[in-house]
Amino acid sequence: MPTLFDPVVFGAIEASNRILMAPLTRTRGSADHVPTAIMAEYYVQRASAGLIISEAIGVSRQGLGMPYATGLWRSDQVEGWARITEAVHNAGGRIVAQIWHMGRMVHPSFVDGAAPVSSSATTAPGRAHTYEGRTPYAVARPLEAEEIAAIIEDYRKAARNALRAGFDG
């Protein structure tokens, strides 16, 4: 019978043990959503887990509305994540990217005052974390049917960028 410390295979990923690090959104990137050196240190400290699931990483500017969170839609973000994945791999770890679009949780201050997008005109409960402090959420704008393809493409691009950055999945 396998133990927690025995290797395991998740698809194409061979993990050294059965310990998975759940995603924790750390918000330690730059104000321009680029990964930082302290993030590499954080993940390397946890590289002995069989598999690390990264913090949530934005697929686009439209879909990221949290201060100091990171993205995967620009080359400088890919380069920042590449430094992290290389450090994790050098420490013997495996890491996959958790990508997201925050939808109605995006505050207009992150998107030049534009309304957040969602499936319907709803407002998220509570208050948004912004660079100016806690602020009420805004009413989301329902996506038009023809806009859905662009968001799907944002996910595709972020997934390709995650692989370019060296994520294992």
mmCIF file of C-alpha atoms in Angstrom:
data_model
loop_
_atom_site.group_PDB
_atom_site.id
_atom_site.type_symbol
_atom_site.label_atom_id
_atom_site.label_comp_id
_atom_site.label_asym_id
_atom_site.label_seq_id
_atom_site.Cartn_x
_atom_site.Cartn_y
_atom_site.Cartn_z
ATOM 1 C CA MET A 1 0.000 0.000 0.000
ATOM 2 C CA PRO A 2 1.451 3.403 -0.967
ATOM 3 C CA THR A 3 2.321 5.939 1.691
ATOM 4 C CA LEU A 4 2.149 9.725 1.620
ATOM 5 C CA PHE A 5 5.853 9.800 0.797
ATOM 6 C CA ASP A 6 5.740 7.445 -2.195
ATOM 7 C CA PRO A 7 5.961 8.880 -5.729
ATOM 8 C CA VAL A 8 2.819 9.409 -7.769
ATOM 9 C CA VAL A 9 2.058 10.299 -11.386
ATOM 10 C CA PHE A 10 -0.503 12.960 -12.302
ATOM 11 C CA GLY A 11 -0.834 12.653 -16.073
ATOM 12 C CA ALA A 12 2.576 13.718 -17.432
ATOM 13 C CA ILE A 13 3.767 14.976 -14.031
ATOM 14 C CA GLU A 14 5.867 12.647 -11.926
ATOM 15 C CA ALA A 15 5.695 13.833 -8.314
ATOM 16 C CA SER A 16 8.212 12.674 -5.738
ATOM 17 C CA ASN A 17 5.492 12.238 -3.101
ATOM 18 C CA ARG A 18 1.733 12.495 -2.617
ATOM 19 C CA ILE A 19 1.784 15.829 -0.820
ATOM 20 C CA LEU A 20 0.081 18.618 -2.752
ATOM 21 C CA MET A 21 0.387 22.263 -1.840
ATOM 22 C CA ALA A 22 -2.994 23.905 -2.260
ATOM 23 C CA PRO A 23 -3.118 27.309 -3.970
ATOM 24 C CA LEU A 24 -2.768 30.335 -1.729
ATOM 25 C CA THR A 25 -3.181 33.733 -3.342
ATOM 26 C CA ARG A 26 -0.201 35.586 -1.916
ATOM 27 C CA THR A 27 -0.371 38.996 -3.674
ATOM 28 C CA ARG A 28 3.379 39.470 -3.570
ATOM 29 C CA GLY A 29 3.823 40.557 -7.184
ATOM 30 C CA SER A 30 4.549 44.084 -8.347
ATOM 31 C CA ALA A 31 1.885 46.763 -8.745
ATOM 32 C CA ASP A 32 2.144 46.003 -12.473
ATOM 33 C CA HIS A 33 1.311 42.296 -11.839
ATOM 34 C CA VAL A 34 4.819 40.904 -12.406
ATOM 35 C CA PRO A 35 6.182 38.100 -10.169
ATOM 36 C CA THR A 36 8.920 39.148 -7.724
ATOM 37 C CA ALA A 37 12.010 37.533 -6.196
ATOM 38 C CA ILE A 38 10.295 36.989 -2.833
ATOM 39 C CA MET A 39 7.799 34.775 -4.643
ATOM 40 C CA ALA A 40 10.587 32.503 -5.886
ATOM 41 C CA GLU A 41 11.859 32.151 -2.328
ATOM 42 C CA TYR A 42 8.342 31.330 -1.100
ATOM 43 C CA TYR A 43 7.812 28.564 -3.656
ATOM 44 C CA VAL A 44 11.315 27.105 -3.274
ATOM 45 C CA GLN A 45 10.697 26.771 0.466
ATOM 46 C CA ARG A 46 7.777 24.497 -0.434
ATOM 47 C CA ALA A 47 9.401 22.569 -3.301
ATOM 48 C CA SER A 48 9.581 19.341 -1.273
ATOM 49 C CA ALA A 49 5.826 18.939 -1.766
ATOM 50 C CA GLY A 50 5.086 16.459 -4.521
ATOM 51 C CA LEU A 51 3.186 19.103 -6.462
ATOM 52 C CA ILE A 52 2.647 22.819 -5.902
ATOM 53 C CA ILE A 53 -0.497 24.452 -7.258
ATOM 54 C CA SER A 54 0.351 28.107 -7.785
ATOM 55 C CA GLU A 55 -1.536 31.067 -6.498
ATOM 56 C CA ALA A 56 -4.247 32.344 -8.832
ATOM 57 C CA ILE A 57 -2.654 33.993 -11.873
ATOM 58 C CA GLY A 58 -4.632 36.414 -14.024
ATOM 59 C CA VAL A 59 -5.315 35.567 -17.661
ATOM 60 C CA SER A 60 -5.779 39.207 -18.699
ATOM 61 C CA ARG A 61 -5.841 42.751 -17.436
ATOM 62 C CA GLN A 62 -9.632 42.698 -17.764
ATOM 63 C CA GLY A 63 -9.793 39.652 -15.503
ATOM 64 C CA LEU A 64 -7.382 40.627 -12.731
ATOM 65 C CA GLY A 65 -8.532 42.887 -9.954
ATOM 66 C CA MET A 66 -6.402 42.306 -6.902
ATOM 67 C CA PRO A 67 -3.475 44.443 -5.781
ATOM 68 C CA TYR A 68 -0.070 42.831 -6.275
ATOM 69 C CA ALA A 69 -1.492 39.691 -7.884
ATOM 70 C CA THR A 70 0.358 38.405 -10.932
ATOM 71 C CA GLY A 71 -0.611 37.697 -14.515
ATOM 72 C CA LEU A 72 0.430 35.622 -17.500
ATOM 73 C CA TRP A 73 -0.616 37.839 -20.400
ATOM 74 C CA ARG A 74 2.655 39.773 -20.979
ATOM 75 C CA SER A 75 6.210 38.670 -21.658
ATOM 76 C CA ASP A 76 7.600 40.324 -18.497
ATOM 77 C CA GLN A 77 5.123 38.292 -16.441
ATOM 78 C CA VAL A 78 6.149 35.106 -18.248
ATOM 79 C CA GLU A 79 9.804 35.920 -17.547
ATOM 80 C CA GLY A 80 9.031 36.523 -13.863
ATOM 81 C CA TRP A 81 7.232 33.204 -13.556
ATOM 82 C CA ALA A 82 10.057 31.482 -15.460
ATOM 83 C CA ARG A 83 12.494 32.506 -12.725
ATOM 84 C CA ILE A 84 10.140 30.978 -10.154
ATOM 85 C CA THR A 85 9.534 27.702 -11.983
ATOM 86 C CA GLU A 86 13.269 27.318 -12.633
ATOM 87 C CA ALA A 87 14.007 27.827 -8.936
ATOM 88 C CA VAL A 88 11.328 25.291 -7.953
ATOM 89 C CA HIS A 89 12.671 22.751 -10.452
ATOM 90 C CA ASN A 90 16.240 23.317 -9.243
ATOM 91 C CA ALA A 91 14.999 22.508 -5.732
ATOM 92 C CA GLY A 92 13.454 19.266 -7.035
ATOM 93 C CA GLY A 93 9.843 20.460 -7.081
ATOM 94 C CA ARG A 94 6.975 20.412 -9.545
ATOM 95 C CA ILE A 95 4.547 23.307 -10.012
ATOM 96 C CA VAL A 96 1.363 23.861 -12.013
ATOM 97 C CA ALA A 97 -0.273 27.207 -12.785
ATOM 98 C CA GLN A 98 -3.746 28.034 -11.517
ATOM 99 C CA ILE A 99 -5.126 30.608 -13.963
ATOM 100 C CA TRP A 100 -8.216 32.724 -13.437
ATOM 101 C CA HIS A 101 -10.473 35.556 -14.540
ATOM 102 C CA MET A 102 -12.050 37.338 -11.577
ATOM 103 C CA GLY A 103 -15.227 38.405 -13.414
ATOM 104 C CA ARG A 104 -17.487 40.580 -11.269
ATOM 105 C CA MET A 105 -14.789 40.695 -8.553
ATOM 106 C CA VAL A 106 -12.644 43.062 -10.669
ATOM 107 C CA HIS A 107 -12.898 46.623 -9.393
ATOM 108 C CA PRO A 108 -13.080 49.371 -12.066
ATOM 109 C CA SER A 109 -9.893 50.937 -10.658
ATOM 110 C CA PHE A 110 -7.923 48.040 -12.178
ATOM 111 C CA VAL A 111 -9.344 48.497 -15.682
ATOM 112 C CA ASP A 112 -9.257 52.276 -16.235
ATOM 113 C CA GLY A 113 -12.732 52.752 -14.779
ATOM 114 C CA ALA A 114 -14.457 50.148 -16.980
ATOM 115 C CA ALA A 115 -17.170 48.017 -15.448
ATOM 116 C CA PRO A 116 -16.198 44.469 -14.538
ATOM 117 C CA VAL A 117 -17.662 41.729 -16.723
ATOM 118 C CA SER A 118 -19.816 38.810 -15.700
ATOM 119 C CA SER A 119 -22.605 36.591 -16.961
ATOM 120 C CA SER A 120 -25.158 39.108 -15.682
ATOM 121 C CA ALA A 121 -25.426 42.570 -14.123
ATOM 122 C CA THR A 122 -24.605 41.588 -10.559
ATOM 123 C CA THR A 123 -22.487 43.090 -7.815
ATOM 124 C CA ALA A 124 -20.092 41.047 -5.722
ATOM 125 C CA PRO A 125 -20.805 41.122 -1.985
ATOM 126 C CA GLY A 126 -18.500 42.955 0.375
ATOM 127 C CA ARG A 127 -15.695 45.299 -0.579
ATOM 128 C CA ALA A 128 -12.862 44.982 -3.092
ATOM 129 C CA HIS A 129 -9.187 45.123 -2.186
ATOM 130 C CA THR A 130 -7.742 47.985 -4.247
ATOM 131 C CA TYR A 131 -4.525 49.993 -4.175
ATOM 132 C CA GLU A 132 -6.555 52.750 -2.471
ATOM 133 C CA GLY A 133 -7.908 50.406 0.225
ATOM 134 C CA ARG A 134 -11.212 48.587 0.660
ATOM 135 C CA THR A 135 -13.790 49.887 -1.833
ATOM 136 C CA PRO A 136 -17.340 48.789 -2.694
ATOM 137 C CA TYR A 137 -17.636 46.547 -5.726
ATOM 138 C CA ALA A 138 -19.267 47.933 -8.860
ATOM 139 C CA VAL A 139 -22.126 46.468 -10.857
ATOM 140 C CA ALA A 140 -20.753 44.099 -13.473
ATOM 141 C CA ARG A 141 -21.567 44.485 -17.126
ATOM 142 C CA PRO A 142 -23.045 41.348 -18.705
ATOM 143 C CA LEU A 143 -20.797 39.960 -21.407
ATOM 144 C CA GLU A 144 -22.126 40.012 -24.933
ATOM 145 C CA ALA A 145 -22.165 36.567 -26.535
ATOM 146 C CA GLU A 146 -19.512 37.611 -29.058
ATOM 147 C CA GLU A 147 -17.123 38.580 -26.201
ATOM 148 C CA ILE A 148 -16.933 35.047 -24.793
ATOM 149 C CA ALA A 149 -14.485 33.892 -27.492
ATOM 150 C CA ALA A 150 -11.989 36.601 -26.448
ATOM 151 C CA ILE A 151 -12.018 35.414 -22.832
ATOM 152 C CA ILE A 152 -11.545 31.820 -23.961
ATOM 153 C CA GLU A 153 -8.567 33.040 -26.008
ATOM 154 C CA ASP A 154 -7.203 34.818 -22.900
ATOM 155 C CA TYR A 155 -7.239 31.453 -21.114
ATOM 156 C CA ARG A 156 -5.530 29.769 -24.072
ATOM 157 C CA LYS A 157 -2.831 32.436 -24.182
ATOM 158 C CA ALA A 158 -2.268 32.260 -20.419
ATOM 159 C CA ALA A 159 -2.012 28.455 -20.582
ATOM 160 C CA ARG A 160 0.535 28.684 -23.420
ATOM 161 C CA ASN A 161 2.433 31.342 -21.458
ATOM 162 C CA ALA A 162 2.410 29.133 -18.373
ATOM 163 C CA LEU A 163 4.113 26.381 -20.356
ATOM 164 C CA ARG A 164 6.581 28.924 -21.804
ATOM 165 C CA ALA A 165 7.324 29.995 -18.215
ATOM 166 C CA GLY A 166 8.216 26.401 -17.348
ATOM 167 C CA PHE A 167 5.185 25.334 -15.356
ATOM 168 C CA ASP A 168 4.674 21.579 -15.338
ATOM 169 C CA GLY A 169 1.016 22.057 -16.173
#
